[in-house]
PDB file of N, CA and C in Angstrom:
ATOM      1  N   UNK A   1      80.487 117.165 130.119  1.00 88.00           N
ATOM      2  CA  UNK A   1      80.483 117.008 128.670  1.00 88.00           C
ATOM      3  C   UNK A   1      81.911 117.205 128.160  1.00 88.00           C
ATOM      4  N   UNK A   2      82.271 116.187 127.265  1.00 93.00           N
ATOM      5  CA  UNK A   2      83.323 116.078 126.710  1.00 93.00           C
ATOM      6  C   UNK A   2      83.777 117.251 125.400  1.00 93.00           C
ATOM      7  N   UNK A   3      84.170 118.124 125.562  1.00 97.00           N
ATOM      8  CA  UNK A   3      84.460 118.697 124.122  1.00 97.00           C
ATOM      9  C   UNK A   3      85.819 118.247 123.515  1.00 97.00           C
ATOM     10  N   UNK A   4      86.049 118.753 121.934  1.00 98.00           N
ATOM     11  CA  UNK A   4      87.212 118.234 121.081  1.00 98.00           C
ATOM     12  C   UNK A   4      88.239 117.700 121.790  1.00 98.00           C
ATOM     13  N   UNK A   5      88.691 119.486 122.191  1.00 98.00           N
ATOM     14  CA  UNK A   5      90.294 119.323 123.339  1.00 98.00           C
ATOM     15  C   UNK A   5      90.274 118.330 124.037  1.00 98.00           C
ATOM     16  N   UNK A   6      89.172 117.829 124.636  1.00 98.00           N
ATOM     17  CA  UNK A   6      89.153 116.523 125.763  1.00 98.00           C
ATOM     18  C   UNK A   6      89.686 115.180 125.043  1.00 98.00           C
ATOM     19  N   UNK A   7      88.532 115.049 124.268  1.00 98.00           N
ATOM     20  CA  UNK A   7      88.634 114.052 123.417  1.00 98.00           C
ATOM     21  C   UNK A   7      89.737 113.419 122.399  1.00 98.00           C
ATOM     22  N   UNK A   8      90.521 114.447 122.499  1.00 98.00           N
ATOM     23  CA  UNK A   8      91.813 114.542 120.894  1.00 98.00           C
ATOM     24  C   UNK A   8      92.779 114.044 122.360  1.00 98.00           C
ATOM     25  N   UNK A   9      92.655 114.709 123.299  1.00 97.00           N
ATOM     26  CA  UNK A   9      93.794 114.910 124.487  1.00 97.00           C
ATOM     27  C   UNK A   9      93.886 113.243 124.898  1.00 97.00           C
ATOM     28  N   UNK A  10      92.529 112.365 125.210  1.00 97.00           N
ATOM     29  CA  UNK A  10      92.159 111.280 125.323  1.00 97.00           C
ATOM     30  C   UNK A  10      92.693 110.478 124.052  1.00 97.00           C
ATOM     31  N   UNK A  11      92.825 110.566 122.897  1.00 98.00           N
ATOM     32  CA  UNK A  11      92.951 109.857 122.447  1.00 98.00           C
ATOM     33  C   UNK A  11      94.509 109.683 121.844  1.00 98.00           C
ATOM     34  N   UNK A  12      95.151 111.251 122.335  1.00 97.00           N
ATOM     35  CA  UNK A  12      97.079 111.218 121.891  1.00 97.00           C
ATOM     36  C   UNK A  12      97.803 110.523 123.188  1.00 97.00           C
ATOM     37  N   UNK A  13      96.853 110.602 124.466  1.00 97.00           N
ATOM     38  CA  UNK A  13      98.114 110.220 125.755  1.00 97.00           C
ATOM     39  C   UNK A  13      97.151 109.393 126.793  1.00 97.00           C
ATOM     40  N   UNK A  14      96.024 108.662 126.701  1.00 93.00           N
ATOM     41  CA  UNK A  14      95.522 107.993 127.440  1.00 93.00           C
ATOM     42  C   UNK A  14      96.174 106.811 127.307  1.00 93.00           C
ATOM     43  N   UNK A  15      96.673 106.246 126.048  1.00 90.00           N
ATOM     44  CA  UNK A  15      97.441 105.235 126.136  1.00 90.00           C
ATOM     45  C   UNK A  15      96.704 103.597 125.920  1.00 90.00           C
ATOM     46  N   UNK A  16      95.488 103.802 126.001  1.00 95.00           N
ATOM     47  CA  UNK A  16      94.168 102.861 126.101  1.00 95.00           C
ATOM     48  C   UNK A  16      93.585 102.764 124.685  1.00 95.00           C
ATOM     49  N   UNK A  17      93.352 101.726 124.335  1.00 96.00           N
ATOM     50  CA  UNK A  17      93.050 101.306 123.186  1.00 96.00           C
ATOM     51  C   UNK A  17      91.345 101.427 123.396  1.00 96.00           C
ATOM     52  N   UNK A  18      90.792 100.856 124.589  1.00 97.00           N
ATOM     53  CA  UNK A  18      89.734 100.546 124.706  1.00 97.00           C
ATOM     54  C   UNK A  18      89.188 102.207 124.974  1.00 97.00           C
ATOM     55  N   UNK A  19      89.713 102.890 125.311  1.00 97.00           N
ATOM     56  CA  UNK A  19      88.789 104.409 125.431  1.00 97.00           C
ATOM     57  C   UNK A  19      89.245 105.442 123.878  1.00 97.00           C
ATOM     58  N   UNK A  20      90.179 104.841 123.020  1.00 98.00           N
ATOM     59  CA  UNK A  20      90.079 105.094 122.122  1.00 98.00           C
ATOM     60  C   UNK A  20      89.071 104.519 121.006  1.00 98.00           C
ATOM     61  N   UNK A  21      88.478 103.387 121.157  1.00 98.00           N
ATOM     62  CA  UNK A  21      88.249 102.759 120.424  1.00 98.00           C
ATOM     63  C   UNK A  21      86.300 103.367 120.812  1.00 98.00           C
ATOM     64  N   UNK A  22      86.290 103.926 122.367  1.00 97.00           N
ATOM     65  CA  UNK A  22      85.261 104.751 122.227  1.00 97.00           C
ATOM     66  C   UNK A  22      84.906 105.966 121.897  1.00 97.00           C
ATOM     67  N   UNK A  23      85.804 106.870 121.836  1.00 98.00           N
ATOM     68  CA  UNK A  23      85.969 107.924 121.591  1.00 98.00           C
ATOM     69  C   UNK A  23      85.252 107.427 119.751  1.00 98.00           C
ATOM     70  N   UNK A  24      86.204 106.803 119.377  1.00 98.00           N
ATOM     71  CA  UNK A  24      85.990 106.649 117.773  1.00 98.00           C
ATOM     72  C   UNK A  24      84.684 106.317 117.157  1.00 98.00           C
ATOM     73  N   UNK A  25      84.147 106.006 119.008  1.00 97.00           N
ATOM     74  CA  UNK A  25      82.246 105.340 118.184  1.00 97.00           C
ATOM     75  C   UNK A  25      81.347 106.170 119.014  1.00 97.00           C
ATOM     76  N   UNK A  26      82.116 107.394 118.954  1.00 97.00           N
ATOM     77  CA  UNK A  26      81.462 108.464 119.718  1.00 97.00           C
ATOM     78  C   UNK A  26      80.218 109.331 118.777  1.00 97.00           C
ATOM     79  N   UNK A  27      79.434 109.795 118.630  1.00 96.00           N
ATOM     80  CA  UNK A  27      78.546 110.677 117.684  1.00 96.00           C
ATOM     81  C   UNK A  27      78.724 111.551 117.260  1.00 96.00           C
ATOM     82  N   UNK A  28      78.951 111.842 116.023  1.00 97.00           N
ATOM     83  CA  UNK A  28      79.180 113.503 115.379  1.00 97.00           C
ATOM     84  C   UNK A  28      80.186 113.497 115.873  1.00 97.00           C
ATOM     85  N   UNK A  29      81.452 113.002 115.462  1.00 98.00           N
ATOM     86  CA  UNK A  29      83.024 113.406 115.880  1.00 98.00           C
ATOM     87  C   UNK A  29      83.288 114.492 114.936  1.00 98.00           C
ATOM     88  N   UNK A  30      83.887 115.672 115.264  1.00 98.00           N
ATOM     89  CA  UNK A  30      84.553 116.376 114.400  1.00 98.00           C
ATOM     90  C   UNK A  30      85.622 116.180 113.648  1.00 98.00           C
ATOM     91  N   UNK A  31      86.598 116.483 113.063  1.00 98.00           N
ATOM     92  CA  UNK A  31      87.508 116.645 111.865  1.00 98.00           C
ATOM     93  C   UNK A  31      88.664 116.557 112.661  1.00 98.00           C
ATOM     94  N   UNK A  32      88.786 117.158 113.976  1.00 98.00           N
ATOM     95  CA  UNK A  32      89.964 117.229 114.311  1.00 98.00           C
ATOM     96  C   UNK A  32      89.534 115.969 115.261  1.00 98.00           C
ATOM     97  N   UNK A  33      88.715 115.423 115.443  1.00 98.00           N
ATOM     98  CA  UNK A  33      89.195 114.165 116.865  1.00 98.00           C
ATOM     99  C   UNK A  33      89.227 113.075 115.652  1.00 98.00           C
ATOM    100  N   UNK A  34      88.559 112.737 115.011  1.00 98.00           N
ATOM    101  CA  UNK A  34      89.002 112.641 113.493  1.00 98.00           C
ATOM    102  C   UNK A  34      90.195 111.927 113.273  1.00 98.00           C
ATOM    103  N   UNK A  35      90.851 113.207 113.358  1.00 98.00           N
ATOM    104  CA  UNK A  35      91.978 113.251 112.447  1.00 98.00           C
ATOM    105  C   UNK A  35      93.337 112.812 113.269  1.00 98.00           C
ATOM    106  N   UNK A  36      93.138 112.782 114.783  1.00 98.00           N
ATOM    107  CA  UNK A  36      93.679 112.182 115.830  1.00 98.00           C
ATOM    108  C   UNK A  36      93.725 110.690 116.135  1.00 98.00           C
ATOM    109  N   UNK A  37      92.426 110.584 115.425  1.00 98.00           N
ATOM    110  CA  UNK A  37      92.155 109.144 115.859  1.00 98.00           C
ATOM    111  C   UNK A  37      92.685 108.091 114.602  1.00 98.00           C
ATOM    112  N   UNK A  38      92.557 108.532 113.481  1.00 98.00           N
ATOM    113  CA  UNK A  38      93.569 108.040 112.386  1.00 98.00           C
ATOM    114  C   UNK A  38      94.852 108.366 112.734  1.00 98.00           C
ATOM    115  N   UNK A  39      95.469 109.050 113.282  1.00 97.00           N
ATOM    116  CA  UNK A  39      97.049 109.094 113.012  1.00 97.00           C
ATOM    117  C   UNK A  39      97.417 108.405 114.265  1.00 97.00           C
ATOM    118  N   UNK A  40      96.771 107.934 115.088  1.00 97.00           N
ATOM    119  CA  UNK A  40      97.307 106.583 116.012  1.00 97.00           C
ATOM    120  C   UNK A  40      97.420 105.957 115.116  1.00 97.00           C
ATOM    121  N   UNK A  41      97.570 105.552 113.783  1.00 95.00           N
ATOM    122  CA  UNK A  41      97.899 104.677 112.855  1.00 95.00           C
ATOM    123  C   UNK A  41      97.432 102.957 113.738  1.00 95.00           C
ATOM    124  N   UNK A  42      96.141 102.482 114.009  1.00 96.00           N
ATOM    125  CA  UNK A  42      95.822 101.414 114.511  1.00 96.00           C
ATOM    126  C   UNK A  42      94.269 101.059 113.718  1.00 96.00           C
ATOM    127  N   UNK A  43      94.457 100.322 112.713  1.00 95.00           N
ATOM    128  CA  UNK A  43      94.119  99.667 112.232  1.00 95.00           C
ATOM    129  C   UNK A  43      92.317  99.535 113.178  1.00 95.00           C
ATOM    130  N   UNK A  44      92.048  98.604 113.835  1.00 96.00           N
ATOM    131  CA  UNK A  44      91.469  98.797 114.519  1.00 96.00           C
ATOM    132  C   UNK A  44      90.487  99.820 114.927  1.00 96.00           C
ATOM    133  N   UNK A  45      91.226 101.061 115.369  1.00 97.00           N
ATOM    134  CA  UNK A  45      90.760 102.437 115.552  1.00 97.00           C
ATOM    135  C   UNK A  45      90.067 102.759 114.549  1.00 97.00           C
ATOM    136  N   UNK A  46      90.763 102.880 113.354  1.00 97.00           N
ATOM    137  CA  UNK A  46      90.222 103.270 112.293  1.00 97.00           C
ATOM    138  C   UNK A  46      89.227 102.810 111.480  1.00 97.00           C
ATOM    139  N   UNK A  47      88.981 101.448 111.509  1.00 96.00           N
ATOM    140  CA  UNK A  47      88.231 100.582 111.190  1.00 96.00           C
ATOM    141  C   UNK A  47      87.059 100.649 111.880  1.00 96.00           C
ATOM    142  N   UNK A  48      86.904 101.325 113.185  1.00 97.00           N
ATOM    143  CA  UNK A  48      85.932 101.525 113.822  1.00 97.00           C
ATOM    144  C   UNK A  48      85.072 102.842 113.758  1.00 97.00           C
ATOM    145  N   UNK A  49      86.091 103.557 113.476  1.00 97.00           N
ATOM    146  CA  UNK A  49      85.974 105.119 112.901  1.00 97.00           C
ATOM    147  C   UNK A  49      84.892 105.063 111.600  1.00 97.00           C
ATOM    148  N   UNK A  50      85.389 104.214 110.616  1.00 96.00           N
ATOM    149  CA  UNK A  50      84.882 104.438 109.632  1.00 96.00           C
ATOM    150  C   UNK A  50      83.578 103.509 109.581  1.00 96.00           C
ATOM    151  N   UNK A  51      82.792 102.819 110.630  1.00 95.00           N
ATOM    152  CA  UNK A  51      81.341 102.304 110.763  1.00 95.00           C
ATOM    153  C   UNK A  51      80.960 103.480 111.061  1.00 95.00           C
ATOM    154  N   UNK A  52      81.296 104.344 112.147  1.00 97.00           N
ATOM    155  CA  UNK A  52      80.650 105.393 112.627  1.00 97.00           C
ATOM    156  C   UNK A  52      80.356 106.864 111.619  1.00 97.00           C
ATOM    157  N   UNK A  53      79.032 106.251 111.052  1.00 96.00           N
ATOM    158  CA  UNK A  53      78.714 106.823 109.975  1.00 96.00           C
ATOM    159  C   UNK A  53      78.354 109.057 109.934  1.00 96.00           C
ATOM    160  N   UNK A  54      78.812 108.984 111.389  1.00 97.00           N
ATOM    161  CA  UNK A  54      78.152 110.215 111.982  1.00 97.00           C
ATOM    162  C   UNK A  54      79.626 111.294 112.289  1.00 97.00           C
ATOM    163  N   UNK A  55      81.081 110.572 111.814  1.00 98.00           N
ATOM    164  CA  UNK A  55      82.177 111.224 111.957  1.00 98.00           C
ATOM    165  C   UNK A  55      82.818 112.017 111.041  1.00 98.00           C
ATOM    166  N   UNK A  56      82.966 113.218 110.902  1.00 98.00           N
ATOM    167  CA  UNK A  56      83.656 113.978 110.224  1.00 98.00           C
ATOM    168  C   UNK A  56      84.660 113.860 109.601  1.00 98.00           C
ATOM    169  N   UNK A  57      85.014 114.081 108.616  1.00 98.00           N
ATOM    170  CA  UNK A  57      86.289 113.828 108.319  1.00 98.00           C
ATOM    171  C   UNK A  57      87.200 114.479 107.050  1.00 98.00           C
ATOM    172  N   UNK A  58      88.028 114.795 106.864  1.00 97.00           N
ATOM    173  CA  UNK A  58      88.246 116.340 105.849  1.00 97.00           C
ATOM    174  C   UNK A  58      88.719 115.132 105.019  1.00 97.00           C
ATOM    175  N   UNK A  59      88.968 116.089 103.700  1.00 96.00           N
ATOM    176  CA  UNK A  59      89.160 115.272 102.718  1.00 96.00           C
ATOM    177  C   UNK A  59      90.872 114.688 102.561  1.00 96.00           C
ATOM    178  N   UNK A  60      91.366 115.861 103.243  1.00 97.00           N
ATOM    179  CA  UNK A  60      92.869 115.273 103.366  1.00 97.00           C
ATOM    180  C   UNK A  60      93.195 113.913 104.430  1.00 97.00           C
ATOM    181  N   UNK A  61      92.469 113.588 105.091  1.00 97.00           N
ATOM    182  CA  UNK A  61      92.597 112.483 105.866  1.00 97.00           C
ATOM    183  C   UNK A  61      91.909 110.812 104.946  1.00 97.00           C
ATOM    184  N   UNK A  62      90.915 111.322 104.513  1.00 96.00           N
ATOM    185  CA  UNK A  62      90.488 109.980 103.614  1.00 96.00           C
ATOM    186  C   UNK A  62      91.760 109.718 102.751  1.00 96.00           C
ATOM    187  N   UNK A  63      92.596 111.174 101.869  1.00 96.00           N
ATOM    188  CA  UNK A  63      93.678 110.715 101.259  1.00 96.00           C
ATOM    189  C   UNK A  63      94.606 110.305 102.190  1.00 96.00           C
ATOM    190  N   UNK A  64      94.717 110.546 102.928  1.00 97.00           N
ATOM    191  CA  UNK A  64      95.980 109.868 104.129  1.00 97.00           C
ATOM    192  C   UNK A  64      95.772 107.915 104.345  1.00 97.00           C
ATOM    193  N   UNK A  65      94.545 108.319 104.658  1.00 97.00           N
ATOM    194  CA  UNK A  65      94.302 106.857 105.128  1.00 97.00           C
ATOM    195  C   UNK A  65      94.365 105.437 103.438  1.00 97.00           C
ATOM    196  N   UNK A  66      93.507 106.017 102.539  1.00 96.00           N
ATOM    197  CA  UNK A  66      93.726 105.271 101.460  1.00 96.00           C
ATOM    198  C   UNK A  66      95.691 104.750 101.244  1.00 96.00           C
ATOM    199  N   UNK A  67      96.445 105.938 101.833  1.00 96.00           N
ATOM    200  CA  UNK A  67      97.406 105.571 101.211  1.00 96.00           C
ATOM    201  C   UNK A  67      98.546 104.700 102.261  1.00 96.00           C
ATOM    202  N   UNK A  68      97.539 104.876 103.400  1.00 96.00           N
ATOM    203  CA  UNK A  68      98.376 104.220 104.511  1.00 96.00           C
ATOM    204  C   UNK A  68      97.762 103.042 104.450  1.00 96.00           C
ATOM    205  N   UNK A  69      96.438 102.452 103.653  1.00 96.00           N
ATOM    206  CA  UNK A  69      96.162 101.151 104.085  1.00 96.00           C
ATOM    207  C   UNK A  69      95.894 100.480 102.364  1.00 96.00           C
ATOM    208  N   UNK A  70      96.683 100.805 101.480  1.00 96.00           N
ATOM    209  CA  UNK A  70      96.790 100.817  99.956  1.00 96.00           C
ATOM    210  C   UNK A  70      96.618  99.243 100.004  1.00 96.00           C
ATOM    211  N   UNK A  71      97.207  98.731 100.571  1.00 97.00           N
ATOM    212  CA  UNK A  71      97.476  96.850 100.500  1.00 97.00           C
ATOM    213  C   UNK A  71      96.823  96.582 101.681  1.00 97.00           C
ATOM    214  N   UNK A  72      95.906  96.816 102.052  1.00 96.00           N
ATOM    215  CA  UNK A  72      94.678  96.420 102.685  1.00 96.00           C
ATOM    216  C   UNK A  72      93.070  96.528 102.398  1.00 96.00           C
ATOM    217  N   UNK A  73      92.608  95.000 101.221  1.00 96.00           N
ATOM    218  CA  UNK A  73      91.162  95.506 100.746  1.00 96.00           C
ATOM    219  C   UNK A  73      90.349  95.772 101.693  1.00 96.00           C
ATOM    220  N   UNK A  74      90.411  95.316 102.708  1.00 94.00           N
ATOM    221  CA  UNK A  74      89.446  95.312 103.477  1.00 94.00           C
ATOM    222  C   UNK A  74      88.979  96.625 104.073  1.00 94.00           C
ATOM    223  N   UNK A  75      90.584  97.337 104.164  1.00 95.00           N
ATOM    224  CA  UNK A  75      90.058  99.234 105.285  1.00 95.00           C
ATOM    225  C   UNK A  75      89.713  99.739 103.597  1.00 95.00           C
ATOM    226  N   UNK A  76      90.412  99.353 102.557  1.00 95.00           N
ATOM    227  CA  UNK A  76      89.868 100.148 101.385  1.00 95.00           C
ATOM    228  C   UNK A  76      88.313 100.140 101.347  1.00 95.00           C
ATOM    229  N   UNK A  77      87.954  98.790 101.296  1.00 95.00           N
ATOM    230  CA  UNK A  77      86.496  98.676 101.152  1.00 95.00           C
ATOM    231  C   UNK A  77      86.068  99.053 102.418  1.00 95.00           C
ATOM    232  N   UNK A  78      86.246  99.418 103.455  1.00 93.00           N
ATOM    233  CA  UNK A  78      85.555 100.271 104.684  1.00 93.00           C
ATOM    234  C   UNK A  78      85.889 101.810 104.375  1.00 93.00           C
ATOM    235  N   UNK A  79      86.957 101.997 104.117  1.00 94.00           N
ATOM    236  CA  UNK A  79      87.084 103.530 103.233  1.00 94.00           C
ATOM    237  C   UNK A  79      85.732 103.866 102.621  1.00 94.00           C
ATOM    238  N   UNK A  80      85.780 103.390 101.544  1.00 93.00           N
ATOM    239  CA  UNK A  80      85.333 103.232 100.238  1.00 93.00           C
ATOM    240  C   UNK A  80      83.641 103.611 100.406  1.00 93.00           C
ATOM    241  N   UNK A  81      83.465 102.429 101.681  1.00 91.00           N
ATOM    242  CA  UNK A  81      81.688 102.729 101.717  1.00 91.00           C
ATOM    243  C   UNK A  81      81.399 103.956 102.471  1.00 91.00           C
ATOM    244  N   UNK A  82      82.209 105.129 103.064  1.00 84.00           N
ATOM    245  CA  UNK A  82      81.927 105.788 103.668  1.00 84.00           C
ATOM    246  C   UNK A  82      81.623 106.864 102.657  1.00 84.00           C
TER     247      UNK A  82
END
């Protein structure tokens, strides 16, 4: 079983898009794998993050992300419905 540390560790130096991109559609993610998985700043990632209706996420990171994807309706409106 995978805990946080694993998972955050997996997703700063695995280097893999594709085991990030599972990690991100993982269940009940906490705040901090979270918050790892947005600051890979990849579009993508995040976009996947935010279907996964079961992920944590503090309120300082929704402000992070709104302002990193300001001229993008589309992550706004994936923001937005979460």
């Amino acid at each position: 079983v995978l805990n946080d540390a694993d998972l955050v560790d997996i997703v700063r130096h695995s280097g893999s898009m594709s085991a990030q991109l599972t990690v991100a559609g993982r269940n009940n993610l906490s705040e901090k794998v979270s918050s790892a998985l947005i600051d890979t700043g990849s579009e993508r990632i995040v976009q996947t993050l935010m279907e996964n209706k079961s992920a944590a996420i503090s309120d300082g990171y929704y402000q992070k992300m709104v302002m990193d994807y300001r001229d993008n309706p589309q992550m706004i409106a994936a923001i937005a419905q979460r």
